[in-house]
mmCIF file of C-alpha atoms and ligand atoms in Angstrom:
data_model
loop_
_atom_site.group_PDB
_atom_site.id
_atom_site.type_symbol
_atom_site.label_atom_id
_atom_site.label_comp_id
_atom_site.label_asym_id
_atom_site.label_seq_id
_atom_site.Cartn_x
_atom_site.Cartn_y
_atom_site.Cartn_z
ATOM 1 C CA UNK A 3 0.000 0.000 0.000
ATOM 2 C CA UNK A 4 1.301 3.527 -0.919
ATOM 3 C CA UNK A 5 1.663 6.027 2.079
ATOM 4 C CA UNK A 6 -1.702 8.127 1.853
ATOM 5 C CA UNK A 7 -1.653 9.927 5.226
ATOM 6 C CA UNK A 8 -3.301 13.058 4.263
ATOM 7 C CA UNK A 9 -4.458 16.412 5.760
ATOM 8 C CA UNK A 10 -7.898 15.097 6.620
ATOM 9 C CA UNK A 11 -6.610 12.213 8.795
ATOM 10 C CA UNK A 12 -3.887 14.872 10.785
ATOM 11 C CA UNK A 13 -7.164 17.251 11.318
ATOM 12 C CA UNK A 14 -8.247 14.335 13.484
ATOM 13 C CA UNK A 15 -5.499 14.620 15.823
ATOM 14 C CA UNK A 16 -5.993 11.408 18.122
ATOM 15 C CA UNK A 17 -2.595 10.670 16.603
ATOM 16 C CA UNK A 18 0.660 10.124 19.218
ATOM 17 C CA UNK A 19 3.469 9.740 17.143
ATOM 18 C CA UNK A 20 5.636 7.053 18.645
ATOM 19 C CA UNK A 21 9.178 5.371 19.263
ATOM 20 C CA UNK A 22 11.265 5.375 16.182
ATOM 21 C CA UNK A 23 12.542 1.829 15.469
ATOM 22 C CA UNK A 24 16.431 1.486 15.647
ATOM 23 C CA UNK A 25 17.483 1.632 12.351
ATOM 24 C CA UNK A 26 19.677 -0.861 10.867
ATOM 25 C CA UNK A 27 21.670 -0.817 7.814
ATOM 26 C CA UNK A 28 22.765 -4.331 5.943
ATOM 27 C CA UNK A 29 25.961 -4.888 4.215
ATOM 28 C CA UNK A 30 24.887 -4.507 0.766
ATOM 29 C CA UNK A 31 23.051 -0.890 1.758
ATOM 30 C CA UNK A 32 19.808 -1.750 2.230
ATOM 31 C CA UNK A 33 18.710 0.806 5.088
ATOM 32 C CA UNK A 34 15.956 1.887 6.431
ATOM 33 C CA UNK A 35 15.902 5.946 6.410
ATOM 34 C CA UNK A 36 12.664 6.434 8.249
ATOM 35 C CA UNK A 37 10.344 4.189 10.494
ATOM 36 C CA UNK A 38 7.389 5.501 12.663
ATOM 37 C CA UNK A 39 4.164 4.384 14.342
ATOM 38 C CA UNK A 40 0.950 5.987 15.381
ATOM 39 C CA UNK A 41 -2.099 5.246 17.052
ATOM 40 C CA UNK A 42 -5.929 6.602 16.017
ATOM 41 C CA UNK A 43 -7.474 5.513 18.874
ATOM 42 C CA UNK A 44 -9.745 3.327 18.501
ATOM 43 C CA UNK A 45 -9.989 2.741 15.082
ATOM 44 C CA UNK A 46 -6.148 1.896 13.837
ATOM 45 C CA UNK A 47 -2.351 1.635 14.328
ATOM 46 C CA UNK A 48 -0.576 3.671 11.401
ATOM 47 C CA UNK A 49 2.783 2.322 10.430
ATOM 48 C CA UNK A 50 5.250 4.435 8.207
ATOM 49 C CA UNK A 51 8.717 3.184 6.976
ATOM 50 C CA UNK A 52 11.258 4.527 3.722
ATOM 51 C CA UNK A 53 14.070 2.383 3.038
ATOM 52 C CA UNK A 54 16.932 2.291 0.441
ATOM 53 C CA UNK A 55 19.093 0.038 -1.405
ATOM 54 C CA UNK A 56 21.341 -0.481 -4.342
ATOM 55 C CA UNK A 57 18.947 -2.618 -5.804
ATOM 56 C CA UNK A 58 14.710 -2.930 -5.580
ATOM 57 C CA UNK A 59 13.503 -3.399 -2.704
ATOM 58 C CA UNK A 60 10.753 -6.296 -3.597
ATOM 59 C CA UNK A 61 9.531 -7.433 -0.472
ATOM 60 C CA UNK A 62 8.730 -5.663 3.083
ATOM 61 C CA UNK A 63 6.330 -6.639 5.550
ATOM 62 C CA UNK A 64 5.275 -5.858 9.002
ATOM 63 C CA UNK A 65 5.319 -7.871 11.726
ATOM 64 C CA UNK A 66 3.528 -7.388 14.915
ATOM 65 C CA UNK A 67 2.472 -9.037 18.478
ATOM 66 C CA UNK A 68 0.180 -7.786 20.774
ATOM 67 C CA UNK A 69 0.889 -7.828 24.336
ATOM 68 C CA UNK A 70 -1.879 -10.354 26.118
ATOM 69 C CA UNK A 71 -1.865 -13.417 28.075
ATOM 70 C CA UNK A 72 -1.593 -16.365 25.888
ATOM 71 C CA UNK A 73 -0.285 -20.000 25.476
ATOM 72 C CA UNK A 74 2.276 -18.845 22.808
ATOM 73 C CA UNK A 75 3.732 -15.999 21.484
ATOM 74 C CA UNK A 76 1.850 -15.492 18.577
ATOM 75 C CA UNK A 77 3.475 -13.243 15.974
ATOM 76 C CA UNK A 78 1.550 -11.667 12.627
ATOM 77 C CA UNK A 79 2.884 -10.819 9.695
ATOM 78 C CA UNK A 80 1.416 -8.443 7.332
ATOM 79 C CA UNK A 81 2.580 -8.243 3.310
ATOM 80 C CA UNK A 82 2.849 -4.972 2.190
ATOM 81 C CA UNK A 83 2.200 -3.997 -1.170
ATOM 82 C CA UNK A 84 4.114 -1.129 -2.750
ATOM 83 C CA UNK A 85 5.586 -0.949 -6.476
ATOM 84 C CA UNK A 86 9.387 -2.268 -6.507
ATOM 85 C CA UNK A 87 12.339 0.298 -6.527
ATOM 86 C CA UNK A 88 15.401 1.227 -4.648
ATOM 87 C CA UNK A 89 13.977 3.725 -2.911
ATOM 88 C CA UNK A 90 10.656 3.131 -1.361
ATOM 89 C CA UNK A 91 8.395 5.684 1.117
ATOM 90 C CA UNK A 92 4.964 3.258 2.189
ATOM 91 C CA UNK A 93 2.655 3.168 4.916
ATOM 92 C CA UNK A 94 0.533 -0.043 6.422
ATOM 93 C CA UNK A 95 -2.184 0.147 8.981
ATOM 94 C CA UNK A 96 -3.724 -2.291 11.294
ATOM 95 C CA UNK A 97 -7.306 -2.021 10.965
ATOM 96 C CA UNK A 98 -9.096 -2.422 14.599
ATOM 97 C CA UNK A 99 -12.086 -3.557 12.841
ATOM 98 C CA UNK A 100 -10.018 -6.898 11.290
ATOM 99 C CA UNK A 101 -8.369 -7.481 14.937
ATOM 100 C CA UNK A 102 -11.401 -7.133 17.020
ATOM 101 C CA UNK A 103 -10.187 -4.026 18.628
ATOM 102 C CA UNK A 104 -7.686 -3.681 21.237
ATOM 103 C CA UNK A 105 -8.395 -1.879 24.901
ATOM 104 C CA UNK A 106 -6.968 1.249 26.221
ATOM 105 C CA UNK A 107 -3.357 1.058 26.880
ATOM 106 C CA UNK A 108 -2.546 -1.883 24.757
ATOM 107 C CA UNK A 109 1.295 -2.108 23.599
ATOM 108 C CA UNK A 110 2.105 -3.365 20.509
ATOM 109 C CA UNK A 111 5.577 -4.606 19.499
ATOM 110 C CA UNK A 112 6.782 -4.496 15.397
ATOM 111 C CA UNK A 113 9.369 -4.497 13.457
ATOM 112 C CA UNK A 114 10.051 -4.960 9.339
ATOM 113 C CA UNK A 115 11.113 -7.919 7.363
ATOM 114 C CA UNK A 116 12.686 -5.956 3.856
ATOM 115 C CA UNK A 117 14.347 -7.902 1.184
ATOM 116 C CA UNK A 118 15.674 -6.269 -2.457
ATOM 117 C CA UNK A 119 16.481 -7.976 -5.615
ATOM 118 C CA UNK A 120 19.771 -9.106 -5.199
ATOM 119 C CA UNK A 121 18.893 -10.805 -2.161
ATOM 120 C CA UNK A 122 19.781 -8.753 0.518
ATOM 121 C CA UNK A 123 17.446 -9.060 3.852
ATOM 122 C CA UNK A 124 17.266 -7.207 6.705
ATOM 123 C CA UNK A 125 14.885 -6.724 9.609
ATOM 124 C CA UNK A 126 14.484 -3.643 12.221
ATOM 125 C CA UNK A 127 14.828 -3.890 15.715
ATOM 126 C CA UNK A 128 11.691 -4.554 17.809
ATOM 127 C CA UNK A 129 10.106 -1.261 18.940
ATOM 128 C CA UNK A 130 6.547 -0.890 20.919
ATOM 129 C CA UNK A 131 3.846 1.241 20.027
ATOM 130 C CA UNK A 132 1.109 1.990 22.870
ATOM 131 C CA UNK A 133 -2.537 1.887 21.740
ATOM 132 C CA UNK A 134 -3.750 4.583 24.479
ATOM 133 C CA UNK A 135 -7.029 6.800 24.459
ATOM 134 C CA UNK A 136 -5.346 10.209 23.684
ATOM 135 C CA UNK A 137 -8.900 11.784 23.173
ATOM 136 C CA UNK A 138 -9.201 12.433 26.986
ATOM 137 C CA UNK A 139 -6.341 13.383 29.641
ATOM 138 C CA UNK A 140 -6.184 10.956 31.839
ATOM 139 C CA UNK A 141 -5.508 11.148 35.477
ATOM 140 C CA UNK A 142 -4.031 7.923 37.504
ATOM 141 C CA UNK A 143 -4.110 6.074 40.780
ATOM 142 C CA UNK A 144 -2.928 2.890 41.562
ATOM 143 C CA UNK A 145 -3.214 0.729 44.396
ATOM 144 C CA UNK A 146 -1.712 -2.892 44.639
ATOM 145 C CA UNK A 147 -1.550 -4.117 41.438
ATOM 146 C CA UNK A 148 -4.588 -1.997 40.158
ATOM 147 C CA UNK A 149 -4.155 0.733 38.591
ATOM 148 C CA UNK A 150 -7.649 3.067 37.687
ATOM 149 C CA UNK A 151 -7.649 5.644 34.981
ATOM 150 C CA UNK A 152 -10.231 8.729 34.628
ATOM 151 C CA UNK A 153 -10.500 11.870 33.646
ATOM 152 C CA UNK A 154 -13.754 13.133 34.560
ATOM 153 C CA UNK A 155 -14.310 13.560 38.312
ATOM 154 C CA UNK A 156 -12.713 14.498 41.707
ATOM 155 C CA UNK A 157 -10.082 12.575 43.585
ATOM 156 C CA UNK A 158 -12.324 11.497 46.442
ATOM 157 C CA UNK A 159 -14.483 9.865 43.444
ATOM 158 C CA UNK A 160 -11.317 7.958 41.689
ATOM 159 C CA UNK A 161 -10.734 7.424 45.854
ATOM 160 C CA UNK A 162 -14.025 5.375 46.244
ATOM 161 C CA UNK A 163 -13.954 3.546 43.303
ATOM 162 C CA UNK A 164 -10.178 2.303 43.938
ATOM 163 C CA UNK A 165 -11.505 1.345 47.888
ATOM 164 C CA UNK A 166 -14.306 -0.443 45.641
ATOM 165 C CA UNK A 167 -11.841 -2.147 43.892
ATOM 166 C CA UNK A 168 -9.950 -3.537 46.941
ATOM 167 C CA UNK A 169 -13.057 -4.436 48.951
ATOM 168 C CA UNK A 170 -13.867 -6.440 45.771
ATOM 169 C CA UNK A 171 -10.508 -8.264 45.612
ATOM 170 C CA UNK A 172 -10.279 -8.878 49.174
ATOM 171 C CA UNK A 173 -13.985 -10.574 49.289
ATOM 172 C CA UNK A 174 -12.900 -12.497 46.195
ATOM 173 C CA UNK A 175 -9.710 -13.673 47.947
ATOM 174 C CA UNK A 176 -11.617 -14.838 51.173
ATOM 175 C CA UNK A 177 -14.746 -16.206 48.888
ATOM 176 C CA UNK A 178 -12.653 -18.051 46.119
ATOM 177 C CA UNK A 179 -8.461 -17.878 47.483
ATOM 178 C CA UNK A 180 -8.048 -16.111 43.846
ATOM 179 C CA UNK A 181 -5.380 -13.437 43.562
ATOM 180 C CA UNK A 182 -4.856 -10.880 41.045
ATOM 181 C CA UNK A 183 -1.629 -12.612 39.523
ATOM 182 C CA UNK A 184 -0.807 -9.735 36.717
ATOM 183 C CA UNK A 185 -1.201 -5.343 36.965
ATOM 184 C CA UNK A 186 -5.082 -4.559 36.198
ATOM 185 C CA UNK A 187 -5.515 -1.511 34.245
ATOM 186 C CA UNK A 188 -9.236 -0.021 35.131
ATOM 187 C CA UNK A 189 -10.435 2.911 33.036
ATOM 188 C CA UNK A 190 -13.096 4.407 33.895
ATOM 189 C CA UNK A 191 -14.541 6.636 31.277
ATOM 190 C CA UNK A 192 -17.642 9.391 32.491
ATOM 191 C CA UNK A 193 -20.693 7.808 30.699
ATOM 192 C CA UNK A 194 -21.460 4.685 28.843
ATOM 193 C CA UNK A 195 -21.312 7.410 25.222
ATOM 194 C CA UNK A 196 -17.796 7.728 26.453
ATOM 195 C CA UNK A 197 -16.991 3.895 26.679
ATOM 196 C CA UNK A 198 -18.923 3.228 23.707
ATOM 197 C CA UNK A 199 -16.410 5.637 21.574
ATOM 198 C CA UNK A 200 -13.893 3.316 22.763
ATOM 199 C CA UNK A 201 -14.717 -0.143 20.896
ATOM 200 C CA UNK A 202 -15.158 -1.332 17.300
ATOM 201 C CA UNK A 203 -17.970 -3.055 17.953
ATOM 202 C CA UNK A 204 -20.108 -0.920 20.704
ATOM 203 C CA UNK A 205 -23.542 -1.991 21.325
ATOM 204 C CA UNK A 206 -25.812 0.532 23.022
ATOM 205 C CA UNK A 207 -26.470 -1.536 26.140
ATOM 206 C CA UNK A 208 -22.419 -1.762 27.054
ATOM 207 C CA UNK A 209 -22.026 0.028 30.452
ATOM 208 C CA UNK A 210 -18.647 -1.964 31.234
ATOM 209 C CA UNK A 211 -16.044 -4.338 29.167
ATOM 210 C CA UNK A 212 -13.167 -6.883 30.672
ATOM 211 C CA UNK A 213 -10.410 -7.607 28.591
ATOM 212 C CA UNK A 214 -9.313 -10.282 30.642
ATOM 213 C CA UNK A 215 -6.403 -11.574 28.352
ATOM 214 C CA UNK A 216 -4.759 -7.960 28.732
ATOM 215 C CA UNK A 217 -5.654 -7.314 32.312
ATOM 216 C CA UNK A 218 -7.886 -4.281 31.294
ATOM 217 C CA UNK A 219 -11.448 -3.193 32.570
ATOM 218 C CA UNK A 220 -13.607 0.005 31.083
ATOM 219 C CA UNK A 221 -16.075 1.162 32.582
ATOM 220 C CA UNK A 222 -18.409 4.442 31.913
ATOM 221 C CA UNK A 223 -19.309 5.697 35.656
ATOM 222 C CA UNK A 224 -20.549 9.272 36.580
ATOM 223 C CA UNK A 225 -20.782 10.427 40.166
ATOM 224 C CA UNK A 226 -24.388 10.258 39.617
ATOM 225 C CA UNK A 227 -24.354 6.448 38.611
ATOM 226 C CA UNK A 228 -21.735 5.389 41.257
ATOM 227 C CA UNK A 229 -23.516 3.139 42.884
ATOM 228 C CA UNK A 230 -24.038 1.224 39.683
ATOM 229 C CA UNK A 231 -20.673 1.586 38.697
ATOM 230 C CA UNK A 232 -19.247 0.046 42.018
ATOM 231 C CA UNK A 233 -21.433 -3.050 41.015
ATOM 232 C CA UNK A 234 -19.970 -3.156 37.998
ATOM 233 C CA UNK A 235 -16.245 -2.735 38.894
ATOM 234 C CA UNK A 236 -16.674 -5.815 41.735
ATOM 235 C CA UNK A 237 -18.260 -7.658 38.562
ATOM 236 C CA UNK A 238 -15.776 -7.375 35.855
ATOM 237 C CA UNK A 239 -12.698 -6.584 38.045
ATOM 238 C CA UNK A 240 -14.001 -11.087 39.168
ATOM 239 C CA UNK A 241 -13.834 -11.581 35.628
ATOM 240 C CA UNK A 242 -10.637 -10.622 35.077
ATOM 241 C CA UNK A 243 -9.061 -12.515 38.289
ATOM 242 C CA UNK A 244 -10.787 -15.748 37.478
ATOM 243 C CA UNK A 245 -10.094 -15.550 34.102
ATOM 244 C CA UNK A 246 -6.775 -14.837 34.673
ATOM 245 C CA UNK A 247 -6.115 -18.015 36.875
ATOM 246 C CA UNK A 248 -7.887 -20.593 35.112
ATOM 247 C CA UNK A 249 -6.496 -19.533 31.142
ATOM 248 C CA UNK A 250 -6.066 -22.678 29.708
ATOM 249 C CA UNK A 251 -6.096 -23.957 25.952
ATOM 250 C CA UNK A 252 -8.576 -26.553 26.475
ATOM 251 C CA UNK A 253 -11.760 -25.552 28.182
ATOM 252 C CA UNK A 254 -13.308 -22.183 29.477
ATOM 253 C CA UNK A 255 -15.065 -22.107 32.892
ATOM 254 C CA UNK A 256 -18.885 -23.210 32.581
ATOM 255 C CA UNK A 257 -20.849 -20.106 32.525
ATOM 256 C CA UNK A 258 -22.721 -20.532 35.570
ATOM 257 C CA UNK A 259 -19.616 -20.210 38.008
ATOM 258 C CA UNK A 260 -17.820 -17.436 35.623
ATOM 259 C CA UNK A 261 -20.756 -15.162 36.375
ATOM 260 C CA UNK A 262 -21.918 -16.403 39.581
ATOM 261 C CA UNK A 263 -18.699 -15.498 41.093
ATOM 262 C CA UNK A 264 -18.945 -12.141 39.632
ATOM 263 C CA UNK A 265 -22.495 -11.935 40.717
ATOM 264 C CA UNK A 266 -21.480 -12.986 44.042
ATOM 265 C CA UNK A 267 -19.087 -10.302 44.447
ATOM 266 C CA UNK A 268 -21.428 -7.369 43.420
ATOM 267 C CA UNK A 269 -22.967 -8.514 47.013
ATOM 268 C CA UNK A 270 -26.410 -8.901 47.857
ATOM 269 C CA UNK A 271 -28.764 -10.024 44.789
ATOM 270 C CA UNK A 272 -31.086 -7.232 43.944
ATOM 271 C CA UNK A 273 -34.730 -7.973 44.037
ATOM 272 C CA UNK A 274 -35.231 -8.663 40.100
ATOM 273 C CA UNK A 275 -33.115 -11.203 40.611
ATOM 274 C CA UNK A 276 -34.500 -12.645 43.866
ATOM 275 C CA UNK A 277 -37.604 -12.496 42.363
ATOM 276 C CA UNK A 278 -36.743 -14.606 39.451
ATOM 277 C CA UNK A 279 -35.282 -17.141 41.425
ATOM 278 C CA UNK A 280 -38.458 -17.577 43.970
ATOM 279 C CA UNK A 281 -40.992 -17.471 41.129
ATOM 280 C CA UNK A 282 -38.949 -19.964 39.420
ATOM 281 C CA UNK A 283 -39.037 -22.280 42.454
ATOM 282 C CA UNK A 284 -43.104 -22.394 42.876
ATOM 283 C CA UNK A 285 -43.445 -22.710 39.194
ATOM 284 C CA UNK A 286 -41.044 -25.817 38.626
ATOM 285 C CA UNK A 287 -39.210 -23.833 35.518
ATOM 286 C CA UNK A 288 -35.630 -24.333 37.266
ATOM 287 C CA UNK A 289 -32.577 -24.459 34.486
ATOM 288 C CA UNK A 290 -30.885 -27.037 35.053
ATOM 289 C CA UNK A 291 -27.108 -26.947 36.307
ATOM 290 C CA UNK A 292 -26.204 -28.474 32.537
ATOM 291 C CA UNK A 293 -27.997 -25.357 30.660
ATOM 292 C CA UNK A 294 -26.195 -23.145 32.458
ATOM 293 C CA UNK A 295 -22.871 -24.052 31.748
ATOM 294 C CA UNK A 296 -23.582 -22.845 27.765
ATOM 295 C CA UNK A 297 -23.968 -18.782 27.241
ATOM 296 C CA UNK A 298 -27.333 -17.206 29.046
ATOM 297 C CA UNK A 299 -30.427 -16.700 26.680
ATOM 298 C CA UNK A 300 -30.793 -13.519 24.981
ATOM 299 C CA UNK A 301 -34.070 -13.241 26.575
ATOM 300 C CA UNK A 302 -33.871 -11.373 29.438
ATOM 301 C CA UNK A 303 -36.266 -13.165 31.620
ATOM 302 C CA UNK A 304 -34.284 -16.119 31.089
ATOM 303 C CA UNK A 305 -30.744 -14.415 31.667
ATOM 304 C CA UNK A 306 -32.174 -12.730 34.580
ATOM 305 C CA UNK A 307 -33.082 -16.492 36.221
ATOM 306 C CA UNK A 308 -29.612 -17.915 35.015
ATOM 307 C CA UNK A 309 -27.507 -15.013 36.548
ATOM 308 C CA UNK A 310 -29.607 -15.618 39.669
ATOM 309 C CA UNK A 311 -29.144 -19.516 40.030
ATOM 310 C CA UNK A 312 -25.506 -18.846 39.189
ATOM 311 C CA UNK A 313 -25.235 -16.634 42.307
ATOM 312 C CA UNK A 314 -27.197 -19.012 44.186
ATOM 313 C CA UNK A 315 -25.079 -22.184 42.809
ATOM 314 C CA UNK A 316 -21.866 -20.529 43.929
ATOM 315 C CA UNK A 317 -23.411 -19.122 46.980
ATOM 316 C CA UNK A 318 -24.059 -22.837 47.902
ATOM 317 C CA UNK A 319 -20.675 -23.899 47.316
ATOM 318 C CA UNK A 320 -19.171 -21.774 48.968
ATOM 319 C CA UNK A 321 -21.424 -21.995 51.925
ATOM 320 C CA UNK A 322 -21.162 -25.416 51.909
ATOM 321 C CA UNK A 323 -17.791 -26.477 51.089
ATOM 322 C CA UNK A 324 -15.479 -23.498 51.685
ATOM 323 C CA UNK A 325 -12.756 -21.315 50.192
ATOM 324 C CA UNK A 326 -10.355 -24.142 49.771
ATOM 325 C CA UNK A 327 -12.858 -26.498 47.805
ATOM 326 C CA UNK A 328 -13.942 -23.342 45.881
ATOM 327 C CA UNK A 329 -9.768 -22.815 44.817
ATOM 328 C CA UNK A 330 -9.320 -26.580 44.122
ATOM 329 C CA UNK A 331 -12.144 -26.399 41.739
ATOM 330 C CA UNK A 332 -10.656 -23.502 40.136
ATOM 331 C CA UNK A 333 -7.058 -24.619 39.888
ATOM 332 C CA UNK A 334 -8.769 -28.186 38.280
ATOM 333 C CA UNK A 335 -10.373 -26.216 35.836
ATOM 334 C CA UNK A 336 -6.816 -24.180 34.859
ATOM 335 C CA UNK A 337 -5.662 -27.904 33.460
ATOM 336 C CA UNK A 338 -8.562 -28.235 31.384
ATOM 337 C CA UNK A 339 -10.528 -30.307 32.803
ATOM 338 C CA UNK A 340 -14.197 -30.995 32.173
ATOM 339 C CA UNK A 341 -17.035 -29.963 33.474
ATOM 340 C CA UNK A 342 -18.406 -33.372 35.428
ATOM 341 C CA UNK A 343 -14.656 -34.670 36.160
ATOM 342 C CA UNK A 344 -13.722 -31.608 38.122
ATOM 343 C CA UNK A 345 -16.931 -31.654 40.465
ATOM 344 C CA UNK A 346 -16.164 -35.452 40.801
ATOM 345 C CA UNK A 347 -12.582 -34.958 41.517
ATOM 346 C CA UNK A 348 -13.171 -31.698 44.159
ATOM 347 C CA UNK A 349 -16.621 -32.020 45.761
ATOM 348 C CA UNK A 350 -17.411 -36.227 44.531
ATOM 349 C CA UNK A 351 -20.555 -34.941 42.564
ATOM 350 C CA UNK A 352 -21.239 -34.596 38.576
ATOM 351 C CA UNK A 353 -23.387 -31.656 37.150
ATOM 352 C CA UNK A 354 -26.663 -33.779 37.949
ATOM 353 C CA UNK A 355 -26.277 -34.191 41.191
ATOM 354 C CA UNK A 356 -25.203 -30.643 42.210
ATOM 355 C CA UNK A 357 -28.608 -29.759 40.455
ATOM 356 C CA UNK A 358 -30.348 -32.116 42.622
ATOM 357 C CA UNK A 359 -28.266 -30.760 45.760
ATOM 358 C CA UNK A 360 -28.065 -27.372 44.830
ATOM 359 C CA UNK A 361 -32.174 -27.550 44.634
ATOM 360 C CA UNK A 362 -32.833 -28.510 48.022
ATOM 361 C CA UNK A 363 -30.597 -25.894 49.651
ATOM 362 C CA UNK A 364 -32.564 -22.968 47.125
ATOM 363 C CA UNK A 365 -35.996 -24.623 48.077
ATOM 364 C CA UNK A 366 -35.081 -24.730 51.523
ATOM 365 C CA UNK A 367 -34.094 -21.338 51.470
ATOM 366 C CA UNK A 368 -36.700 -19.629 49.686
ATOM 367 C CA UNK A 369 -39.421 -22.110 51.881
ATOM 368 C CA UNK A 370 -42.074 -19.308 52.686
ATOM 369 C CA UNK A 371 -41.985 -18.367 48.844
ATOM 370 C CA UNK A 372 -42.887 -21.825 47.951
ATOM 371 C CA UNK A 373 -45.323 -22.535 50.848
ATOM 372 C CA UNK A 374 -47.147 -19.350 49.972
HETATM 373 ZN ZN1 ZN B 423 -20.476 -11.162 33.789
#
């Protein structure tokens, strides 16, 4: 691709020029003369490069890896197209939209593979490009190994929402024995608008995103939705944790204990939810423990009653069998295991009959709901 930054994409101005790669010269003179990245948050990474040589240059391409928790280090390599000649001037971006979109704050590594005619190769040194949210100034406090991001708001309201934050952690810790292992990066943009100009692919509803293979949360919070917004740290911020210590390449977490742990730590249910549950009870329309390890309807009565026997499922667990049962389960789950053999191998009970347990503990509970 030719280089076609023009005026109309500089007027935009969400552009942070970055690091210059080192620039290396091979023996036969093929150099690179200039080599620069920028971000256009959220939309692309811009890559520019002009090299030289005695001969063509036939070949360059761009090579990239994005900095996230994986089970390899997965490098990319884009072709770039551009007319052969000794002297070349292009420009290659990485289209957010093709990726999936990255979070605030992501860092990107790169470098250049460049070959000419007469067989002369050389590639640049590595050099990182940061994909940050230069459309707002951003203030920071960090805590542990969270750090929180805003820009809108007082210090006493970044203060609340970082003791939010802890409180969350530390409930998670006693509940489940899971840690933070890696630095959490929580941005917390003003309104949901203001999150929703963050992503590729925003949907209206989105009030809060975890990114749990980079260790990122955003969040849009105002003072005058705090209360919400607390909810929805403790909720996301469990996300990240238990993602983080049960990645594996062979099975995710069944859905009901992903979000009934996150449930859980948003505190007590609220009454919609409480509500579902009881009327599900006297009516016989349980899910059963099997459904819910699949993704939650898109109806919301339905996802309303799954998120609240999730809560309840890992509320009896807990209750029931402890912290360290609750860690062994997770930890059995980080090696892949399935859904039935880690129940059998932690608590001696399949999926069936933690349904059939699980039911007499809710019944039990919500007894003057049934009776009446
Ligand atoms: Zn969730």
């Amino acid at each position: 691709m030719i280089k076609k930054i023009g005026a109309l994409a500089l007027v935009f101005c969400l552009l942070l020029t970055i690091l210059s790669p080192t620039l290396v010269q091979a023996q036969s003179g093929l150099t690179v003369l200039e080599s620069s990245a920028e971000a256009e948050f959220p939309s692309r990474l811009n890559f520019s490069l002009t090299a030289r040589s005695d001969a063509d240059i036939t070949d360059i391409r761009l090579c990239y890896v994005v900095d996230r928790v994986g089970f390899a280090r997965v490098i990319s390599e884009a072709y770039v197209e551009f007319a052969p000649a000794a002297t070349v001037d292009i420009g290659s971006s990485l289209e957010m939209v093709k990726l999936g979109g990255l979070p605030p704050g992501s860092t990107v590594e790169y470098w250049w593979k460049i070959a000419d005619d007469s067989g002369d190769r050389l590639a640049t040194e590595p050099e990182q490009v940061h994909f940050d949210d230069t459309r707002y100034d951003w203030q920071t406090l960090t805590e542990g190994k969270v750090t929180l991001y805003w820009y809108s708001g007082s210090n006493n309201f970044a203060q609340e929402l970082m003791e939010t934050t802890q409180a969350a952690l530390a409930k998670l810790a006693g509940d489940t024995g899971a840690e933070l292992e890696r630095p959490a990066r929580l941005y917390i943009y003003a309104s949901s608008g203001d999150l929703q100009g963050s992503m590729i692919y925003p949907q209206e509803w989105t009030g809060g995103v975890a990114f749990t293979r980079h260790g990122t949360m955003a969040i849009g919070i105002s003072p005058s939705n705090i209360n919400w917004g607390k909810d929805a740290i403790a909720h996301e911020l469990t996300h990240l944790v238990i993602h983080q210590i049960t990645l594996n390449p062979y099975n995710s977490l069944p859905v009901w204990l992903d979000e009934g742990l996150a449930m859980r730590s948003e505190g007590l249910l609220e009454p919609q939810f409480s509500t579902a549950l009881r009327e599900a009870i006297v009516t016989d329309s349980l899910i059963s423990v099997q459904s819910l390890c699949s993704p939650f309807s898109a109806y919301s009565d339905e996802a309303v009653l799954s998120y609240a026997q999730s809560h309840s499922l890992v509320e009896f667990l807990i209750t029931d069998y402890g912290q360290e049962k609750m860690f062994e389960l997770l930890t059995t789950f980080k090696q892949g295991s399935g859904y039935d053999d880690a129940l059998e191998a932690v608590y001696g009970f399949d999926m069936d009959e933690l349904d059939s347990l699980w039911q007499v503990y809710v019944i039990d509970k919500y007894q003057a709901a049934v009776g009446s």
